[in-house]
Structures are given as structure tokens and as C-alpha cells.
Coordinates of C-alpha atoms in Angstrom, one line a residue:
M89 CA -54.6 4.8 16.6
S90 CA -52.9 8.0 16.6
V91 CA -48.9 8.4 17.0
E92 CA -50.1 11.7 18.6
T93 CA -52.8 9.8 21.1
L94 CA -50.3 6.8 21.6
V95 CA -47.7 10.0 23.0
E96 CA -50.6 10.9 25.5
N97 CA -51.0 6.9 26.0
P98 CA -48.2 4.9 26.3
Q99 CA -48.9 1.6 26.4
I100 CA -46.2 1.8 29.9
P101 CA -46.4 5.2 31.7
A102 CA -43.3 6.8 30.6
E103 CA -43.2 9.0 33.9
S104 CA -42.7 5.1 35.1
A105 CA -41.6 2.9 33.1
P106 CA -39.9 1.0 33.1
V107 CA -40.5 0.0 37.4
L108 CA -38.8 -2.8 39.0
S109 CA -41.0 -4.9 41.3
E110 CA -40.8 -5.3 44.7
A111 CA -40.4 -8.5 44.0
F112 CA -36.7 -7.9 42.7
D113 CA -34.0 -5.5 44.9
A114 CA -31.7 -3.8 42.3
A115 CA -30.0 -2.2 45.4
N116 CA -29.0 -5.4 46.7
F117 CA -27.8 -6.6 43.2
D118 CA -25.9 -3.7 42.4
Q119 CA -24.4 -4.3 46.0
S120 CA -23.8 -8.1 45.0
V121 CA -22.9 -7.6 41.3
M122 CA -19.5 -5.4 39.8
S123 CA -20.6 -2.3 37.8
T124 CA -19.2 -3.6 34.7
Y125 CA -22.7 -2.4 33.3
A126 CA -25.1 0.9 33.1
R127 CA -27.8 -1.0 33.4
F128 CA -31.5 0.2 32.1
S129 CA -34.2 -0.7 34.8
L130 CA -35.2 -3.7 33.7
A131 CA -35.8 -6.8 35.4
L132 CA -36.4 -9.4 32.7
E133 CA -37.5 -13.0 33.6
R134 CA -39.1 -15.5 31.1
G135 CA -39.3 -15.0 27.2
E136 CA -41.1 -16.7 24.3
G137 CA -40.1 -16.1 20.8
C138 CA -39.7 -12.3 20.1
R139 CA -41.0 -11.4 23.4
V140 CA -39.8 -11.1 26.8
W141 CA -41.8 -9.9 30.3
D142 CA -40.5 -8.3 33.4
T143 CA -40.6 -9.1 36.6
Q144 CA -44.0 -7.1 36.7
G145 CA -45.3 -9.2 34.2
R146 CA -44.8 -6.3 31.6
E147 CA -44.4 -7.5 27.9
Y148 CA -41.6 -5.9 25.8
L149 CA -41.1 -6.5 22.0
D150 CA -36.7 -7.6 21.8
F151 CA -35.5 -5.8 19.4
V152 CA -32.0 -6.8 21.2
A153 CA -31.9 -10.3 21.2
G154 CA -29.0 -10.2 23.8
I155 CA -27.3 -7.7 20.7
A156 CA -27.6 -9.9 17.7
T157 CA -27.2 -13.3 19.8
C158 CA -30.7 -15.4 20.0
T159 CA -30.5 -16.1 16.8
L160 CA -34.0 -18.3 17.0
G161 CA -35.7 -15.8 20.0
H162 CA -36.3 -17.1 23.3
A163 CA -37.2 -21.2 24.3
H164 CA -37.4 -22.1 20.4
P165 CA -39.4 -25.7 21.0
A166 CA -35.7 -27.1 18.9
M167 CA -33.5 -25.7 21.3
V168 CA -35.0 -26.6 24.5
E169 CA -36.0 -30.3 23.1
T170 CA -31.6 -30.3 22.7
V171 CA -31.1 -28.7 25.5
T172 CA -33.5 -31.0 27.4
R173 CA -31.8 -34.2 25.9
Q174 CA -27.9 -33.1 25.8
I175 CA -28.4 -32.4 29.6
Q176 CA -30.1 -36.0 30.5
T177 CA -26.8 -37.5 28.4
L178 CA -23.5 -35.8 28.3
H179 CA -22.8 -32.0 28.8
H180 CA -19.2 -31.5 29.4
V181 CA -15.5 -34.1 29.2
S182 CA -12.4 -33.2 28.0
N183 CA -11.1 -32.3 24.8
L184 CA -8.8 -35.3 25.9
Y185 CA -11.1 -37.3 24.5
Y186 CA -13.0 -37.2 20.6
V187 CA -16.7 -35.4 21.3
P188 CA -18.7 -36.2 18.2
V189 CA -21.0 -33.2 18.2
Q190 CA -18.5 -31.0 18.0
G191 CA -16.9 -32.8 14.9
Q192 CA -20.4 -32.6 13.2
L193 CA -20.7 -29.1 14.3
A194 CA -17.3 -28.2 13.1
K195 CA -18.5 -30.4 9.4
W196 CA -22.0 -28.2 9.1
L197 CA -19.5 -24.6 9.9
I198 CA -17.0 -25.9 7.1
D199 CA -20.0 -27.1 4.6
H200 CA -21.7 -23.6 4.9
S201 CA -18.4 -21.3 4.7
C202 CA -15.2 -21.3 3.6
A203 CA -13.2 -22.8 6.3
E204 CA -12.0 -25.8 6.5
R205 CA -10.8 -26.5 9.8
A206 CA -12.7 -25.3 13.0
F207 CA -11.6 -24.5 16.5
F208 CA -14.2 -24.1 19.4
C209 CA -14.2 -22.1 22.4
N210 CA -16.3 -19.8 25.0
S211 CA -16.9 -16.5 23.5
G212 CA -16.7 -13.9 20.6
A213 CA -13.6 -12.3 22.3
E214 CA -11.8 -16.0 22.9
A215 CA -12.7 -16.4 19.2
N216 CA -10.7 -13.3 18.3
E217 CA -7.9 -14.3 20.7
G218 CA -7.2 -17.6 18.9
A219 CA -7.4 -15.9 15.6
I220 CA -4.8 -13.4 16.8
K221 CA -2.5 -16.6 17.9
L222 CA -3.0 -18.2 15.1
A223 CA -2.0 -15.3 13.2
R224 CA 1.0 -14.2 15.1
K225 CA 1.9 -18.4 14.5
Y226 CA 1.7 -18.3 10.9
A227 CA 3.6 -15.0 10.8
H228 CA 6.6 -17.0 12.7
T229 CA 7.2 -20.1 11.2
V230 CA 5.2 -19.5 7.7
L231 CA 5.8 -16.0 6.9
N232 CA 9.2 -15.5 9.1
I233 CA 8.5 -11.9 10.7
E234 CA 10.0 -11.4 13.7
F235 CA 7.6 -8.7 15.3
P236 CA 4.4 -9.4 13.4
V237 CA 1.9 -6.3 13.3
I238 CA -2.4 -7.1 12.6
L239 CA -3.7 -3.9 11.6
T240 CA -7.2 -3.1 12.4
A241 CA -9.8 -0.3 12.1
H242 CA -10.6 2.4 14.1
A243 CA -13.8 2.2 15.8
S244 CA -14.1 -1.7 15.7
F245 CA -14.8 -3.9 18.2
H246 CA -12.9 -7.6 18.9
G247 CA -13.3 -8.2 23.0
R248 CA -12.7 -7.3 26.2
T249 CA -9.6 -9.4 26.9
L250 CA -6.1 -7.4 26.8
A251 CA -5.5 -8.1 23.2
T252 CA -9.0 -8.0 21.8
I253 CA -9.3 -4.2 23.5
T254 CA -6.2 -3.6 21.9
A255 CA -7.8 -4.5 18.4
T256 CA -10.5 -2.5 19.4
G257 CA -9.5 0.5 17.7
Q258 CA -11.9 3.2 20.6
P259 CA -9.7 4.7 22.8
K260 CA -12.8 4.4 25.6
Y261 CA -12.1 0.6 25.5
Q262 CA -8.7 0.4 26.5
K263 CA -8.9 3.9 28.9
N264 CA -6.9 2.6 32.3
F265 CA -6.0 -0.6 31.0
G266 CA -2.4 0.1 29.3
P267 CA 0.3 -1.3 29.4
L268 CA -1.9 -2.6 26.1
M269 CA -0.7 -5.8 23.8
P270 CA 2.0 -4.6 21.2
G271 CA 2.1 -5.8 17.7
F272 CA -1.2 -3.7 16.7
E273 CA -1.8 -0.6 14.2
Y274 CA -5.4 0.9 13.6
V275 CA -6.4 2.6 9.9
E276 CA -9.6 4.1 9.0
Y277 CA -12.5 1.6 8.2
N278 CA -13.3 1.6 4.6
D279 CA -10.0 3.6 3.3
I280 CA -8.2 1.8 1.4
E281 CA -5.2 4.2 0.6
A282 CA -5.3 4.1 5.1
I283 CA -4.1 0.3 4.4
R284 CA -1.4 0.6 1.9
N285 CA -0.1 3.6 3.4
A286 CA 0.1 1.7 7.1
I287 CA 1.8 -1.4 5.1
A288 CA 4.5 0.4 3.7
E289 CA 5.0 2.2 6.4
I290 CA 5.2 -0.2 8.9
D291 CA 6.7 -2.9 6.9
E292 CA 10.3 -3.0 7.6
G293 CA 12.9 -4.7 8.7
D294 CA 12.1 -7.3 11.2
R295 CA 8.5 -5.3 11.6
R296 CA 6.0 -6.5 9.1
V297 CA 2.1 -6.7 8.6
C298 CA 1.3 -10.1 8.9
A299 CA -2.7 -9.3 9.2
I300 CA -5.7 -7.5 8.4
M301 CA -8.4 -7.9 11.4
L302 CA -11.7 -6.1 9.6
E303 CA -15.7 -6.8 10.8
A304 CA -17.6 -7.0 7.4
L305 CA -20.3 -5.2 9.1
Q306 CA -18.8 -2.4 12.5
G307 CA -21.7 -3.2 14.8
E308 CA -20.6 -1.5 18.0
G309 CA -18.6 1.2 15.3
G310 CA -22.2 2.1 14.8
V311 CA -23.3 -0.5 12.5
R312 CA -21.2 1.1 9.1
P313 CA -21.3 -2.0 6.2
G314 CA -18.3 -2.8 5.0
N315 CA -17.3 -1.6 1.5
K316 CA -16.9 -4.1 -1.3
E317 CA -14.7 -2.6 -3.6
Y318 CA -12.6 -1.7 0.1
F319 CA -12.6 -5.3 0.9
Q320 CA -12.2 -6.6 -2.3
Q321 CA -9.0 -4.6 -3.0
I322 CA -7.7 -5.9 0.2
R323 CA -8.4 -9.7 -0.7
Q324 CA -5.7 -8.7 -3.9
I325 CA -3.1 -6.7 -1.3
C326 CA -3.6 -10.3 0.8
D327 CA -2.8 -12.4 -2.3
E328 CA 0.1 -10.2 -3.5
T329 CA 1.7 -10.3 0.1
G330 CA 1.0 -13.2 1.9
I331 CA -0.8 -10.9 4.2
L332 CA -3.6 -13.0 6.2
L333 CA -6.9 -11.6 6.1
I334 CA -9.0 -11.9 9.6
L335 CA -13.0 -10.9 9.5
D336 CA -14.7 -10.7 13.3
E337 CA -17.7 -12.5 12.4
V338 CA -19.1 -12.4 15.6
Q339 CA -22.2 -9.5 14.9
V340 CA -23.1 -9.8 12.2
G341 CA -22.2 -13.9 11.5
M342 CA -24.7 -16.8 11.3
G343 CA -27.4 -15.4 9.0
R344 CA -27.5 -11.7 10.9
T345 CA -27.2 -10.0 7.5
G346 CA -29.3 -12.6 5.4
K347 CA -26.6 -14.9 4.3
Y348 CA -25.1 -17.2 6.8
W349 CA -21.5 -14.7 6.9
G350 CA -21.1 -10.7 6.3
Y351 CA -17.9 -12.1 4.0
E352 CA -20.7 -13.5 1.8
N353 CA -22.1 -10.1 0.9
L354 CA -18.2 -8.6 0.1
G355 CA -17.4 -10.6 -2.8
I356 CA -14.3 -11.9 -0.9
E357 CA -13.3 -15.0 1.2
P358 CA -11.3 -14.7 4.2
D359 CA -8.1 -16.7 5.4
I360 CA -9.9 -17.0 9.4
F361 CA -12.5 -15.5 10.6
T362 CA -14.7 -15.8 14.0
S363 CA -17.9 -16.3 15.3
A364 CA -20.4 -17.0 18.3
K365 CA -23.1 -14.8 19.5
G366 CA -26.0 -16.3 17.1
L367 CA -23.9 -19.6 17.3
G368 CA -24.8 -21.0 20.7
G369 CA -28.5 -19.1 20.6
G370 CA -27.6 -17.8 23.2
I371 CA -25.7 -20.4 24.8
P372 CA -22.1 -19.4 25.4
I373 CA -20.1 -20.7 22.4
G374 CA -17.4 -19.1 20.3
A375 CA -15.8 -20.5 16.9
T376 CA -11.9 -19.4 15.3
L377 CA -12.6 -21.0 11.9
C378 CA -9.7 -21.0 9.2
K379 CA -8.3 -22.4 5.8
A380 CA -6.5 -25.4 6.0
K381 CA -3.7 -23.3 5.1
C382 CA -3.5 -21.2 8.0
D383 CA -3.8 -24.3 10.2
V384 CA -0.4 -24.0 12.3
F385 CA -1.4 -24.7 15.4
Q386 CA -0.4 -28.0 17.0
P387 CA -1.4 -30.1 20.1
G388 CA -0.4 -27.1 23.4
D389 CA -0.5 -24.6 21.4
H390 CA -4.1 -23.5 22.2
A391 CA -6.9 -24.7 24.0
S392 CA -10.4 -24.1 25.9
T393 CA -11.9 -26.0 29.1
F394 CA -15.3 -25.4 28.3
G395 CA -15.1 -24.8 24.2
G396 CA -16.7 -27.4 22.1
N397 CA -18.4 -29.3 25.1
P398 CA -21.2 -31.7 24.2
F399 CA -23.6 -29.2 25.7
A400 CA -23.0 -26.3 23.7
C401 CA -22.3 -28.2 20.5
A402 CA -25.6 -29.9 20.1
V403 CA -27.4 -26.9 20.6
A404 CA -25.3 -24.9 18.1
L405 CA -25.5 -27.8 15.5
T406 CA -29.8 -27.4 16.1
V407 CA -29.5 -23.8 15.8
C408 CA -27.5 -24.2 12.6
Q409 CA -29.9 -26.6 10.9
T410 CA -33.1 -25.3 12.0
L411 CA -31.3 -21.6 10.3
E412 CA -31.6 -24.3 7.1
K413 CA -34.4 -26.4 7.4
E414 CA -36.8 -23.6 8.2
N415 CA -35.8 -20.7 5.5
I416 CA -34.3 -18.4 8.4
L417 CA -32.2 -16.0 5.5
Q418 CA -35.7 -15.7 3.7
N419 CA -37.4 -13.7 6.6
V420 CA -34.1 -12.0 7.5
Q421 CA -33.6 -10.5 4.0
A422 CA -37.5 -9.7 3.8
R423 CA -38.1 -8.6 7.4
G424 CA -34.9 -6.7 7.1
E425 CA -35.8 -5.0 4.1
Q426 CA -39.3 -4.0 5.9
L427 CA -37.5 -3.0 9.0
R428 CA -35.1 -0.4 6.4
Q429 CA -38.4 0.9 4.2
G430 CA -40.1 1.8 7.7
L431 CA -37.5 2.9 9.2
R432 CA -36.4 5.4 6.2
A433 CA -40.3 6.2 5.9
I434 CA -39.7 7.7 9.9
A435 CA -36.3 9.6 8.9
S436 CA -38.1 11.1 6.3
K437 CA -41.1 12.9 9.1
Y438 CA -38.0 14.0 10.8
P439 CA -34.7 15.0 9.0
D440 CA -34.2 17.4 11.3
K441 CA -33.4 14.7 13.4
I442 CA -32.7 11.5 11.6
A443 CA -29.2 11.2 9.5
E444 CA -29.2 8.3 8.2
V445 CA -30.1 4.4 8.2
R446 CA -28.5 1.4 7.1
G447 CA -27.3 -2.5 7.5
W448 CA -27.5 -5.4 5.8
G449 CA -30.5 -8.5 6.9
L450 CA -31.5 -7.8 10.1
I451 CA -28.7 -4.9 11.7
N452 CA -29.7 -2.3 11.0
G453 CA -28.6 1.3 12.3
M454 CA -30.3 3.9 12.8
E455 CA -28.1 7.3 13.0
L456 CA -29.0 10.7 14.8
K457 CA -28.0 14.1 13.6
A458 CA -24.8 14.8 14.9
D459 CA -26.1 18.7 16.3
I460 CA -28.4 18.0 18.2
A461 CA -28.7 16.9 21.9
L462 CA -30.9 13.9 21.4
T463 CA -28.9 10.3 21.8
S464 CA -29.3 6.8 21.5
A465 CA -30.0 6.0 24.4
D466 CA -32.9 8.6 24.5
I467 CA -34.6 7.0 22.0
V468 CA -34.1 3.5 23.5
K469 CA -35.5 4.5 27.1
A470 CA -38.7 6.4 25.1
A471 CA -39.1 2.8 22.8
M472 CA -38.8 0.8 26.1
A473 CA -41.7 3.1 27.7
F474 CA -43.6 1.8 24.3
G475 CA -43.1 -2.1 25.0
V476 CA -40.2 -2.6 22.4
L477 CA -36.6 -3.4 23.3
L478 CA -33.7 -1.4 21.7
V479 CA -30.0 -1.0 22.0
P480 CA -27.4 1.9 21.3
A481 CA -24.5 1.5 18.9
G482 CA -22.6 4.6 20.3
P483 CA -23.8 8.1 21.0
K484 CA -25.7 8.7 18.0
V485 CA -27.0 5.1 16.6
V486 CA -30.4 3.2 17.6
R487 CA -29.7 -0.6 16.5
F488 CA -31.8 -3.0 15.7
V489 CA -31.1 -6.9 16.2
P490 CA -34.5 -8.8 16.8
P491 CA -34.0 -12.8 16.2
L492 CA -33.8 -13.9 12.9
I493 CA -37.2 -15.4 13.4
V494 CA -39.0 -12.2 13.5
S495 CA -42.5 -12.1 11.8
A496 CA -43.7 -9.3 9.9
E497 CA -46.6 -8.2 12.4
E498 CA -43.5 -7.7 15.6
V499 CA -41.5 -5.2 12.8
E500 CA -44.5 -3.6 12.2
R501 CA -45.5 -3.1 16.3
A502 CA -41.6 -1.9 16.6
L503 CA -42.0 0.7 13.9
Q504 CA -45.4 2.2 15.4
A505 CA -43.5 2.4 18.7
V506 CA -40.0 4.0 17.3
E507 CA -42.3 6.5 15.6
V508 CA -43.6 7.2 18.8
A509 CA -40.8 6.9 20.9
I510 CA -39.2 9.8 18.4
A511 CA -42.3 11.7 18.5
S512 CA -42.7 11.4 22.7
V513 CA -38.9 13.0 22.7
S514 CA -39.5 15.6 20.4
A515 CA -42.4 16.7 21.9

């Protein structure tokens, strides 16, 4: 079927899609739930693999995956089996006691990364909070810095707590939440001179840089991969000065880039890195991981009531083991290349609208031209009408982050829908 025919006859009528069923009362939802999200008018109630269904029974290809979270898709048999077994066995106890499966998960993460220690929590923001606290204590107790400063990048995203929105180099997330946490300064991403200049300007008296906190690939900042040479030079600076290198792997870790960790694409090792999102495949869990030299926490320094409980750790361990057992990284590499080639082919047909396609593995962005009125939300809404769920990464970048188990056929179907969506908004 031609693009023109599909534009005229979408899978879901563009003028009415998606419409919530009468069984779901959106108005009642909005009266009961805080309006912290600008939600699309879509209510999802079931999923399987890379597909989800709304309350009217309409099927969609899920290229959002809970925003790079549903590593194994929806209702994966291995996760279903683990969830069922663990909830019937032991779902939560305090970290006052040893939790054997927590130790197993920590060992898997250490065996498959440069880390030597792990702390478990509930989310990416919490994992980044742990990294910030760890860096500050290291600064005071090892580097003898009275007023430690952490450098982060403009356009970064590190979470929604007060400390992590301060670490986030985007003013829109910080507006009306002041006073912000002290101890953070911002530099341009992929600009090594900006790093050098910031260190030189800040290091004065008792106020010094103790850590550099970056994403290996900026996700919310527009799917912008880190430059390999840039990160290698930062690693050299940190080695020479004692500054810690912290990498936020919340979105790019756990196989999303075609390697277990984003930093593997850069040829370096961080001192501290964080994980969440894909770690539990959709079950809330986060982790702060570090080299042994950075493990300066003592009992009472840090904690998390739910962090590392048997239920979350059992599911996360299943996700980890399934990634390895089913060779899913190979699929990520192949499907990521297929997706980028397809998106670039579409971009070549719309050079007046699409500026660039970029990414690693199965985290990819299609950037729209800055000088046109079309936004990423326009493309997302149009694609939804043709049965594919996408997510913006800023006003001009459409993000593609499907489950890591996505098939070649599903990638092709998504590409067709994207092309039709672009043609429909162009028409």
C-alpha cells in the first residue's frame, strides 16, 4: 500500500484517534490525579511483547517502552514466572537483614561492568542522589574539599528531586523550585575546553571541583551521543586531578545502546555510575554502582526502605540473565542499525523537515529542522494515529526507544508508520 493511500486511510482515523472509551473516565482521572504530566488522550490497559492495547481494544506498536524502561517488552514469560514465584515467596524485608537475591544481583552487575560495589534504591533520581552524596562524602573525607562542586552539562537530565533537578542543566525543570541546591556548575556537552575552563575558574581556596557528572548519551537533551575523544580526555583529567567521573546510565544502560553500558561505547570507565529504568524491565529499581575506592559510605550514611528488596531484585536479576541468555545485545545492534538506516531513508525524502538522525543501539532520535513550525509532539501524535507510540526528546527531537526484543518486522512496520505520519502532517 502506498504512503498516499495510508495517509488517506490510516489504521486509526487521524481525526478521532485516539479516543478514550466510555468505560474510562478521563475527567474523573484528572480530578483525582495531580496534573504533573501533559498526557496524550490514550488509556492503555494491556501489553504483550512490543505491542500494547488501549481501552477500546486498539493495538499499537510500543516504541516508547515506558521511556526506555520495558527492556523485555510486556508480559515476558521469564518476568511473569519470576514475579509469580517471588510474590508467593518473599516480597519485602528490611535491609537490616541479608537479602540473598540482592547479593546475586549485585554480583551480576559487578561481573558485567567496571563496578566493584552496588547500592540499590527505587529509581534513577534516587540512584543519582546516591551518586551525588557519595561524591560529596568522598570530597570531604578523601580530597579534603570543604565546598565541593560537581560539574554537569547543559541539556542534561538527572531526575526530579531537588538535588537532581539542580544537577539537570535545563532551566525549564528548575523554574519555581528555588532555592536550588548549591554545589553545581554547568558546562557545554562534548566541549573539553569548557571542562578545563570550569575547573580552572572554580578551583579557588576551599571551593573545588570534586566530580564531573555526565550522561554517556544525553537522552532528554535530544538523544545526543557523547564524543569518544571528549570522554577520554575527561577521564585523563580525572586521573590527573583526583576528580571523580560519574556517568548517569539510567536511560542508556542495561543494553539499550547495544552494549551493557553506555560508557563501553566511549572506551572509558567511570568511577561511579547509575542505573534504573531498564534494570527492572518496568519494575521499580535503581542502583548506584562504583569502584571500591569510592565506597566511602558507612552504616547510617545512606539508605532506602524499599531499595534492594527481594521482589525488585529477583525481577532485575531475571532481566539481567535474560539479556545474557537470549543474546539480546546482538538484536539491539541489528535492529538499531535497521532503524537508523530506515529513518535516514525517510529523512532523505523530507530534507526540508528532518535535520538529522542519530543514536546508539535502540535509543535513537530524529531531529526536525529548527526553522519549521513542525514539532516532535506533532509527529508523535500523527504516528499514534497510525498505530505506533513514540516519545519526544525536547520540542524538535522524536525519540525511538522500543523494547530490546523488537523484531525486524516490527521495526519495518514502525518505519512505515513514521513515514506515513510525516506525510500526513506535511499534507
